[in-house]
Short mmCIF file of C-alpha atoms in Angstrom, two decimals:
data_model
loop_
_atom_site.label_atom_id
_atom_site.label_comp_id
_atom_site.label_asym_id
_atom_site.label_seq_id
_atom_site.Cartn_x
_atom_site.Cartn_y
_atom_site.Cartn_z
CA MET A 1 14.05 -27.02 -36.53
CA ALA A 2 13.15 -24.15 -35.13
CA ALA A 3 8.95 -22.65 -35.35
CA SER A 4 8.55 -20.41 -37.63
CA PRO A 5 5.77 -17.36 -37.18
CA HIS A 6 2.84 -20.01 -38.87
CA SER A 7 4.35 -23.13 -38.28
CA PRO A 8 2.96 -25.09 -34.85
CA ASN A 9 5.62 -25.89 -32.44
CA SER A 10 5.69 -29.27 -32.82
CA THR A 11 8.90 -30.31 -30.83
CA PHE A 12 7.63 -28.58 -27.56
CA ARG A 13 4.68 -30.13 -27.94
CA ARG A 14 6.32 -32.92 -28.54
CA LEU A 15 7.97 -32.49 -24.92
CA ARG A 16 4.25 -32.00 -23.11
CA GLY A 17 4.17 -35.35 -23.42
CA GLN A 18 0.76 -37.05 -21.77
CA HIS A 19 0.58 -34.03 -20.11
CA SER A 20 -2.63 -31.56 -20.52
CA PRO A 21 -1.85 -27.48 -20.93
CA ALA A 22 -2.54 -26.85 -17.67
CA GLU A 23 -0.72 -29.67 -15.61
CA PHE A 24 2.61 -28.80 -17.85
CA ALA A 25 1.70 -24.86 -17.02
CA ALA A 26 1.47 -25.91 -13.64
CA LEU A 27 5.15 -27.71 -14.15
CA VAL A 28 6.70 -25.02 -15.36
CA ARG A 29 5.49 -22.39 -12.00
CA ARG A 30 6.90 -25.29 -10.21
CA ALA A 31 10.44 -25.87 -12.06
CA ALA A 32 10.27 -21.70 -12.07
CA LYS A 33 9.93 -21.22 -7.98
CA GLU A 34 12.79 -24.27 -8.04
CA ILE A 35 15.89 -21.44 -10.06
CA GLY A 36 13.59 -18.62 -7.93
CA GLU A 37 11.83 -16.97 -10.54
CA THR A 38 8.45 -16.34 -11.29
CA VAL A 39 6.31 -17.09 -14.21
CA SER A 40 2.80 -16.67 -14.95
CA CYS A 41 2.57 -19.66 -17.06
CA ASP A 42 -1.30 -20.92 -17.60
CA ALA A 43 -2.43 -23.18 -20.43
CA ARG A 44 -3.54 -20.33 -22.62
CA TYR A 45 0.00 -19.37 -22.98
CA ILE A 46 1.23 -23.38 -23.22
CA GLY A 47 -1.47 -23.18 -26.43
CA ARG A 48 0.29 -20.15 -27.76
CA VAL A 49 3.52 -21.77 -27.80
CA GLU A 50 2.69 -24.93 -29.52
CA SER A 51 0.48 -22.93 -31.95
CA GLY A 52 4.29 -21.48 -33.14
CA GLU A 53 2.10 -17.93 -32.09
CA ILE A 54 5.58 -17.36 -28.94
CA ARG A 55 8.57 -17.64 -32.08
CA CYS A 56 10.44 -17.02 -29.00
CA PRO A 57 10.48 -16.64 -25.66
CA ASN A 58 11.30 -14.03 -23.01
CA TYR A 59 13.75 -14.28 -20.50
CA ALA A 60 12.21 -15.71 -17.39
CA TYR A 61 10.52 -18.00 -19.42
CA GLU A 62 13.86 -19.45 -21.25
CA ARG A 63 16.06 -19.75 -17.74
CA VAL A 64 13.06 -22.15 -16.24
CA PHE A 65 12.65 -24.08 -19.90
CA ARG A 66 16.45 -24.59 -19.96
CA HIS A 67 15.67 -25.91 -16.56
CA MET A 68 13.71 -27.94 -17.24
CA PHE A 69 15.05 -29.64 -20.33
CA PRO A 70 18.45 -29.38 -19.40
CA GLY A 71 21.28 -29.11 -21.84
CA ARG A 72 19.13 -27.99 -24.73
CA ALA A 73 19.25 -24.75 -26.53
CA LEU A 74 15.94 -22.47 -27.59
CA ALA A 75 16.19 -23.88 -31.08
CA ASP A 76 16.23 -27.65 -29.55
CA LEU A 77 12.87 -26.67 -28.15
CA GLY A 78 10.99 -25.78 -31.42
CA PHE A 79 12.31 -21.66 -30.75
CA SER A 80 13.48 -19.41 -33.47
CA PRO A 81 16.80 -18.04 -32.29
CA ARG A 82 15.68 -14.43 -30.81
CA GLU A 83 18.01 -12.20 -33.07
CA SER A 84 15.59 -13.52 -35.71
CA VAL A 85 12.83 -12.33 -33.58
CA ARG A 86 13.98 -8.99 -32.14
CA GLY A 87 15.84 -6.63 -33.11
CA ARG A 88 17.50 -5.93 -36.67
CA SER A 89 16.99 -8.99 -37.93
CA ALA A 90 13.62 -9.01 -37.44
CA GLN A 91 13.07 -5.73 -39.69
CA ARG A 92 15.39 -7.62 -42.54
CA ASP A 93 13.19 -11.47 -42.21
CA PRO A 94 10.94 -10.84 -44.99
CA SER A 95 8.63 -13.51 -42.72
CA SER A 96 8.26 -11.04 -39.78
CA VAL A 97 5.43 -9.53 -38.52
CA LEU A 98 6.99 -6.16 -38.57
CA THR A 99 7.27 -6.49 -42.78
CA HIS A 100 4.12 -4.58 -43.88
CA ARG A 101 5.56 -0.96 -41.76
CA SER A 102 9.07 0.66 -42.71
CA PRO A 103 12.54 -0.11 -40.99
CA SER A 104 12.20 3.51 -38.58
CA SER A 105 8.34 2.41 -37.47
CA ALA A 106 10.08 -1.26 -36.85
CA LYS A 107 12.99 -0.07 -35.08
CA GLU A 108 10.72 1.99 -32.50
CA SER A 109 8.34 -1.36 -32.20
CA ASP A 110 11.46 -3.32 -31.39
CA VAL A 111 12.43 -0.63 -28.48
CA LEU A 112 8.51 -0.56 -27.36
CA ARG A 113 9.32 -4.34 -26.90
CA ARG A 114 12.03 -4.10 -24.76
CA ALA A 115 11.23 -1.21 -23.13
CA PHE A 116 7.96 -2.97 -21.82
CA MET A 117 10.12 -6.08 -21.17
CA ALA A 118 13.27 -5.03 -18.77
CA GLY A 119 14.55 -5.29 -16.02
CA GLY A 120 13.14 -7.01 -12.92
CA SER A 121 14.81 -9.31 -11.24
CA ALA A 122 18.13 -7.07 -10.30
CA THR A 123 15.83 -4.51 -7.93
CA VAL A 124 12.79 -2.68 -7.33
CA ALA A 125 14.73 0.52 -8.65
CA ALA A 126 16.34 -0.67 -11.40
CA ALA A 127 13.07 -2.86 -12.65
CA THR A 128 10.84 0.09 -12.08
CA LEU A 129 13.01 2.49 -13.95
CA SER A 130 12.55 0.26 -17.14
CA LEU A 131 9.28 0.95 -17.09
CA THR A 132 9.47 4.58 -17.41
CA LEU A 133 10.45 4.82 -20.65
CA LEU A 134 6.91 4.18 -21.86
CA GLY A 135 6.08 7.16 -20.98
CA ASP A 136 7.30 8.33 -24.83
CA THR A 137 4.80 8.24 -26.81
CA ARG A 138 5.80 9.88 -29.39
CA ARG A 139 7.97 6.37 -30.72
CA LEU A 140 4.27 4.48 -30.77
CA PRO A 141 3.58 3.31 -34.17
CA SER A 142 1.40 3.91 -36.36
CA ARG A 143 -0.84 0.73 -36.59
CA ALA A 144 -0.13 -1.40 -33.15
CA GLY A 145 1.14 -5.03 -34.52
CA GLU A 146 1.66 -8.37 -32.88
CA SER A 147 4.61 -7.28 -31.17
CA GLU A 148 3.04 -4.79 -29.53
CA ALA A 149 0.49 -7.00 -28.48
CA ASP A 150 3.30 -8.89 -26.74
CA ALA A 151 4.84 -5.66 -25.05
CA VAL A 152 1.73 -5.07 -23.05
CA GLU A 153 1.40 -8.62 -22.17
CA ASP A 154 4.51 -8.71 -20.42
CA ALA A 155 4.10 -5.71 -19.37
CA VAL A 156 1.41 -6.94 -16.96
CA ARG A 157 3.56 -10.35 -16.35
CA GLN A 158 6.30 -8.41 -15.71
CA ILE A 159 4.43 -5.77 -12.63
CA ARG A 160 3.07 -9.08 -11.37
CA LEU A 161 6.48 -10.42 -11.12
CA LEU A 162 7.53 -7.62 -9.60
CA ASP A 163 4.35 -7.03 -6.89
CA ASP A 164 4.79 -10.55 -5.78
CA ARG A 165 8.75 -9.84 -4.51
CA HIS A 166 8.77 -6.82 -3.66
CA GLY A 167 5.53 -4.62 -3.00
CA ALA A 168 2.95 -1.97 -4.33
CA ASP A 169 4.83 1.61 -3.33
CA ALA A 170 7.79 1.32 -5.81
CA LEU A 171 6.01 -0.04 -8.73
CA TYR A 172 2.75 1.91 -8.29
CA ARG A 173 3.69 5.78 -10.13
CA ARG A 174 6.44 3.99 -12.82
CA ALA A 175 3.31 1.41 -13.55
CA ALA A 176 0.97 4.75 -15.28
CA GLU A 177 3.28 4.93 -17.77
CA PRO A 178 2.30 1.61 -19.34
CA LEU A 179 -0.70 2.04 -19.08
CA ARG A 180 -1.08 4.86 -20.87
CA THR A 181 1.33 3.71 -23.59
CA ALA A 182 -1.13 0.79 -23.80
CA TYR A 183 -4.21 2.85 -23.77
CA ALA A 184 -2.33 5.21 -26.77
CA LEU A 185 -1.82 2.40 -28.50
CA LEU A 186 -5.06 1.06 -28.52
CA ASP A 187 -7.11 3.89 -29.88
CA ALA A 188 -3.64 4.51 -32.99
CA GLY A 189 -5.18 0.91 -34.47
CA ALA A 190 -4.66 -2.40 -35.36
CA THR A 191 -3.23 -3.74 -38.05
CA ARG A 192 -5.90 -6.68 -37.54
CA GLN A 193 -8.86 -7.47 -35.51
CA SER A 194 -6.75 -10.46 -33.28
CA THR A 195 -4.74 -7.60 -32.40
CA GLU A 196 -6.87 -5.34 -31.45
CA ASP A 197 -9.14 -8.12 -29.14
CA ARG A 198 -5.80 -8.73 -27.57
CA LEU A 199 -4.57 -5.82 -27.08
CA HIS A 200 -8.13 -4.13 -25.67
CA SER A 201 -7.37 -7.83 -23.45
CA GLY A 202 -3.85 -6.61 -22.24
CA ALA A 203 -4.38 -2.88 -22.14
CA GLY A 204 -7.56 -3.82 -19.55
CA GLU A 205 -5.60 -6.64 -17.15
CA LEU A 206 -2.98 -3.59 -17.40
CA ALA A 207 -5.23 -1.14 -16.09
CA VAL A 208 -6.41 -3.77 -13.27
CA SER A 209 -2.67 -4.60 -12.09
CA VAL A 210 -1.76 -0.65 -12.11
CA GLY A 211 -5.57 -0.17 -10.42
CA TRP A 212 -4.20 -3.15 -7.66
CA LEU A 213 -0.39 -1.39 -7.16
CA ALA A 214 -2.91 1.72 -6.48
CA HIS A 215 -5.36 -0.51 -3.75
CA ASP A 216 -2.30 -1.74 -2.22
CA SER A 217 -0.38 1.18 -1.99
CA GLY A 218 -3.86 2.86 -0.02
CA ARG A 219 -4.46 5.23 -3.09
CA PHE A 220 -8.34 3.96 -2.83
CA ASP A 221 -9.10 6.66 -5.68
CA ASP A 222 -6.81 5.79 -7.97
CA ALA A 223 -7.21 2.08 -7.56
CA ARG A 224 -11.09 2.41 -8.23
CA SER A 225 -10.61 5.07 -11.08
CA HIS A 226 -8.11 2.10 -12.47
CA TYR A 227 -10.70 -1.06 -12.26
CA ALA A 228 -13.06 1.50 -13.64
CA GLU A 229 -11.00 1.74 -16.57
CA ALA A 230 -10.59 -2.09 -16.99
CA LEU A 231 -14.49 -2.51 -16.51
CA ALA A 232 -15.35 -0.32 -19.24
CA THR A 233 -12.33 -1.51 -21.30
CA ALA A 234 -13.92 -5.04 -20.40
CA ARG A 235 -17.87 -4.05 -22.28
CA VAL A 236 -16.47 -2.38 -24.36
CA ALA A 237 -14.30 -5.51 -25.89
CA ARG A 238 -17.33 -7.63 -24.69
CA ASP A 239 -14.59 -9.99 -22.90
CA ALA A 240 -16.66 -11.91 -19.59
CA GLY A 241 -13.08 -12.88 -18.28
CA LEU A 242 -11.72 -9.15 -17.71
CA GLU A 243 -15.11 -8.03 -16.68
CA ALA A 244 -14.83 -10.62 -13.72
CA HIS A 245 -11.03 -9.55 -13.28
CA ALA A 246 -12.56 -6.24 -13.11
CA PHE A 247 -15.47 -6.99 -10.49
CA SER A 248 -13.03 -9.33 -8.51
CA ASN A 249 -10.68 -6.62 -7.52
CA MET A 250 -13.59 -4.28 -7.36
CA ALA A 251 -15.62 -5.97 -4.28
CA PHE A 252 -12.15 -6.53 -3.15
CA LEU A 253 -11.40 -2.65 -2.63
CA ALA A 254 -14.87 -2.10 -1.66
CA ARG A 255 -14.36 -4.19 1.49
CA ASP A 256 -11.30 -2.54 2.08
CA ARG A 257 -12.74 0.88 2.48
CA TRP A 258 -15.87 -0.92 4.26
CA ARG A 259 -18.58 -0.36 1.41
CA SER A 260 -19.75 -3.99 1.75
CA ARG A 261 -22.82 -3.88 0.25
CA GLU A 262 -20.94 -2.73 -2.64
CA ALA A 263 -18.32 -6.00 -2.14
CA VAL A 264 -21.50 -8.07 -2.31
CA ARG A 265 -22.56 -6.53 -5.75
CA ALA A 266 -19.53 -6.73 -6.99
CA ALA A 267 -18.75 -10.02 -6.54
CA GLN A 268 -21.86 -11.38 -7.41
CA ALA A 269 -22.12 -9.27 -10.71
CA GLY A 270 -17.77 -10.86 -11.51
CA ARG A 271 -20.05 -13.70 -10.79
CA ARG A 272 -22.26 -13.24 -13.50
CA ALA A 273 -20.31 -12.71 -15.95
CA ALA A 274 -17.85 -15.77 -14.69
CA ARG A 275 -20.22 -18.26 -15.09
CA SER A 276 -19.60 -18.47 -19.26
CA LEU A 277 -15.61 -18.86 -18.61
CA GLY A 278 -15.87 -22.26 -16.77
CA SER A 279 -12.93 -22.16 -14.19
CA PRO A 280 -14.26 -22.85 -10.78
CA ARG A 281 -11.58 -21.41 -8.86
CA LEU A 282 -12.71 -17.40 -10.63
CA LEU A 283 -15.97 -18.53 -9.26
CA SER A 284 -14.35 -19.47 -5.68
CA LEU A 285 -12.46 -16.75 -5.54
CA LEU A 286 -15.38 -14.34 -6.43
CA ALA A 287 -17.33 -16.15 -3.85
CA LEU A 288 -14.80 -15.43 -1.10
CA ARG A 289 -15.00 -12.02 -2.36
CA GLU A 290 -18.96 -12.19 -1.96
CA ALA A 291 -18.04 -13.48 1.43
CA GLY A 292 -15.73 -10.74 2.97
CA GLY A 293 -18.47 -7.96 1.83
CA TRP A 294 -21.86 -10.51 4.02
CA ALA A 295 -19.02 -10.10 7.28
CA GLY A 296 -18.87 -6.92 6.49
CA LEU A 297 -22.21 -6.36 7.30
CA GLY A 298 -21.96 -8.24 9.57
CA ASP A 299 -25.10 -11.48 8.33
CA ARG A 300 -22.89 -14.12 9.19
CA ARG A 301 -25.06 -17.20 7.81
CA ALA A 302 -25.16 -15.58 4.39
CA CYS A 303 -21.00 -15.63 4.53
CA GLU A 304 -20.68 -18.72 6.01
CA GLU A 305 -23.14 -20.13 2.60
CA ALA A 306 -20.35 -17.80 0.01
CA LEU A 307 -17.99 -19.62 1.84
CA THR A 308 -19.13 -23.37 1.47
CA ARG A 309 -19.47 -22.33 -2.50
CA ALA A 310 -15.93 -20.88 -2.63
CA HIS A 311 -14.78 -24.58 -0.93
CA THR A 312 -17.36 -26.85 -3.38
CA GLU A 313 -16.12 -25.44 -6.64
CA PHE A 314 -11.94 -25.06 -5.19
CA SER A 315 -12.36 -28.74 -4.63
CA ARG A 316 -13.33 -28.80 -7.98
CA GLY A 317 -9.10 -28.39 -8.73
CA GLU A 318 -7.66 -26.31 -11.62
CA SER A 319 -8.82 -25.71 -15.21
CA ASP A 320 -7.62 -25.10 -18.35
CA ALA A 321 -9.90 -22.08 -18.00
CA ASP A 322 -8.17 -20.82 -15.49
CA PRO A 323 -7.50 -17.52 -16.03
CA GLU A 324 -3.55 -16.29 -16.07
CA TRP A 325 -3.55 -13.76 -13.40
CA MET A 326 -5.15 -16.37 -11.00
CA SER A 327 -1.82 -18.09 -10.58
CA PHE A 328 -1.93 -16.07 -7.09
CA PHE A 329 -4.87 -17.84 -6.06
CA GLY A 330 -4.49 -21.13 -4.25
CA GLN A 331 -4.85 -22.96 -0.76
CA ALA A 332 -2.83 -20.18 0.94
CA GLU A 333 -4.50 -17.81 -0.51
CA LEU A 334 -8.27 -19.50 0.35
CA GLU A 335 -7.01 -19.80 3.82
CA SER A 336 -5.83 -15.76 4.24
CA LEU A 337 -9.02 -14.66 2.63
CA GLU A 338 -11.35 -16.96 5.30
CA ALA A 339 -9.59 -15.24 7.94
CA ARG A 340 -10.78 -11.71 7.44
CA CYS A 341 -13.92 -12.99 6.94
CA TRP A 342 -14.04 -14.73 10.66
CA SER A 343 -11.82 -11.72 11.32
CA SER A 344 -15.28 -9.28 10.32
CA LEU A 345 -17.22 -11.11 12.16
CA GLY A 346 -15.14 -10.68 15.64
CA GLU A 347 -13.98 -14.37 15.33
CA HIS A 348 -10.47 -13.51 15.49
CA ALA A 349 -8.75 -17.03 16.63
CA ARG A 350 -10.54 -18.58 14.56
CA ALA A 351 -9.54 -16.38 12.10
CA ALA A 352 -5.74 -17.09 13.75
CA ARG A 353 -6.50 -20.05 12.80
CA HIS A 354 -6.75 -19.78 9.06
CA ALA A 355 -4.00 -16.60 8.46
CA ARG A 356 -1.52 -19.15 10.86
CA ARG A 357 -2.33 -21.69 7.58
CA ALA A 358 -1.91 -19.14 5.20
CA ALA A 359 1.61 -17.28 6.10
CA ASP A 360 3.08 -21.91 6.53
CA LEU A 361 1.81 -22.65 3.00
CA GLN A 362 2.31 -19.74 1.13
CA ASP A 363 5.80 -20.50 -1.03
CA PRO A 364 8.57 -17.95 0.63
CA HIS A 365 9.58 -16.10 -2.60
CA PHE A 366 6.62 -14.44 -2.73
CA ALA A 367 7.58 -12.12 -0.17
CA ARG A 368 5.23 -9.45 -0.41
CA ASN A 369 2.34 -12.26 -0.07
CA VAL A 370 4.27 -13.70 3.36
CA ALA A 371 4.45 -10.40 4.71
CA LEU A 372 0.78 -9.93 4.38
CA TYR A 373 -0.37 -12.89 5.49
CA THR A 374 1.78 -12.85 8.50
CA ALA A 375 0.85 -9.08 9.27
CA GLU A 376 -3.01 -11.09 9.22
CA LEU A 377 -1.52 -13.56 11.97
CA ALA A 378 -0.30 -10.85 13.78
CA GLY A 379 -3.16 -8.97 14.54
CA ASP A 380 -6.06 -11.71 15.03
CA LEU A 381 -3.47 -12.95 17.27
CA ALA A 382 -3.50 -9.30 19.38
CA ARG A 383 -7.05 -9.33 19.08
CA ALA A 384 -8.18 -13.01 20.05
CA GLY A 385 -5.71 -12.02 23.90
CA ALA A 386 -2.34 -13.91 22.57
CA PRO A 387 -0.18 -10.61 22.84
CA ASP A 388 3.21 -12.82 22.91
CA GLU A 389 2.57 -14.42 19.95
CA ALA A 390 0.67 -11.52 18.20
CA ALA A 391 4.57 -9.24 19.38
CA TRP A 392 6.40 -12.55 17.78
CA ALA A 393 4.35 -12.68 14.55
CA GLY A 394 4.69 -8.59 13.88
CA GLY A 395 8.56 -9.34 14.29
CA ARG A 396 8.39 -11.74 11.67
CA VAL A 397 7.36 -9.00 9.64
CA LEU A 398 9.53 -6.44 10.08
CA ASP A 399 12.00 -8.52 8.66
CA LEU A 400 10.07 -9.26 6.06
CA LEU A 401 9.78 -5.27 5.49
CA ALA A 402 13.39 -4.99 4.45
CA GLU A 403 12.53 -6.72 1.30
CA VAL A 404 8.45 -5.83 0.52
CA GLN A 405 7.11 -2.55 0.29
CA SER A 406 3.32 -2.11 1.30
CA THR A 407 1.39 0.86 2.33
CA ARG A 408 -1.23 -2.10 3.25
CA VAL A 409 0.83 -4.72 5.19
CA ARG A 410 2.27 -1.30 7.07
CA SER A 411 -1.57 -0.03 7.89
CA MET A 412 -2.15 -3.99 9.72
CA LEU A 413 1.00 -3.93 11.65
CA SER A 414 0.81 0.22 13.11
CA GLU A 415 -3.02 -1.33 13.84
CA THR A 416 -1.59 -4.61 15.50
CA ALA A 417 0.74 -2.37 17.23
CA ASP A 418 -2.07 -0.21 18.83
CA THR A 419 -4.15 -2.83 20.23
CA LEU A 420 -0.44 -4.46 21.90
CA VAL A 421 -0.15 -0.89 23.65
CA PRO A 422 -1.79 -2.34 26.89
CA HIS A 423 0.76 -4.87 27.37
CA GLN A 424 4.01 -3.66 26.33
CA ARG A 425 5.03 -4.37 29.61
CA SER A 426 5.33 -8.48 28.82
CA PRO A 427 8.57 -7.94 27.59
CA ARG A 428 8.50 -9.76 24.38
CA VAL A 429 5.29 -7.12 23.33
CA GLY A 430 8.00 -4.31 24.68
CA ALA A 431 10.73 -4.91 22.63
CA PHE A 432 8.30 -5.18 19.55
CA LEU A 433 6.42 -1.88 19.84
CA THR A 434 9.78 -0.69 21.11
CA ARG A 435 11.16 -1.50 17.30
CA HIS A 436 8.43 -1.23 15.37
CA ALA A 437 8.38 2.05 16.75
CA THR A 438 12.32 3.00 14.98
CA ALA A 439 10.90 0.98 11.92
#
């Protein structure tokens, strides 16, 4: 029997069995990878499903759940029919969250939701085109409700999914439009305090995501502005999780801009915000951000102390308190961030070992990260005096750049090519340099 908006989804809870919400979320993410989908499922999402807050999953989650439970329809999983949640049927449903609005307002809400959720699986062009639909703020409802909060959260997931697959360059300009819409919704106010809290968190996370797209595509000033906007939103809403996320990205940006002391301070501020959240993985990531700053300052001892903390926290494992946005942070990312520390300290052979492990451990489905880690490997090998191996790794990155659009990866590869010029008489190096120049 399908769950109503106010009743728990007991069917889905039974399907979870003896697994904790975090364990079941990990199974969902693993099933998604098996069919080529990417979902940022965490314990909070499972809780929202089981409480009945999510009456019907989006299409990506639906495909994953059908894969996990073959032969079962959405109703067999405890969900409501899609047509009763979205579209015209939702306007006629007396128990719908939109019933307090006029029909025209409800229709506008559905247009907004579909604009947020459209696209994503065919091509970057089609997906980014869908995001531009959010620029028309004339369609905003007078007061935001649960459907608008859902739409903002889904937009964050959609942007992260597209970035994982394709990189930031093709997404940034289009993604700025949904961000403006999210803050317009926040400014319009919400129908209840819980919805306003979700909008604050969602808009802030969207600001971080758009800031990351700017960061990865080399628009550092834009990235700094978006991260600052997210931090301000976190402070207004007293959202410690969002504050920690904003500081984490600000530390990363400062490191990439060689503002190493700023990176250290931002990471430490993020750690203070994260202390009460109960997520060892988040503390591990922030320790790695701090380590990167210390490495940039040439302080090996402080860097090693931060790396030790990072490994200690990481070894504690996943937690129900891990934020949804941290789905990218696994062993591969840890190895990559440590590689950058050793590279900054001039230990390129050691850095290369970690970068190689990062590239080997990364799921091939996340093409952007595979390209990034392999570009790091190529650069470290070139500086460690292994030009032929560096050329081989650089060639792999060029293969991936047919799919990935990332200014950051291309810049790293260009630096590697410059380093390899003195070795151009090597056939493998010469072939790589020729191909790189052509590309």
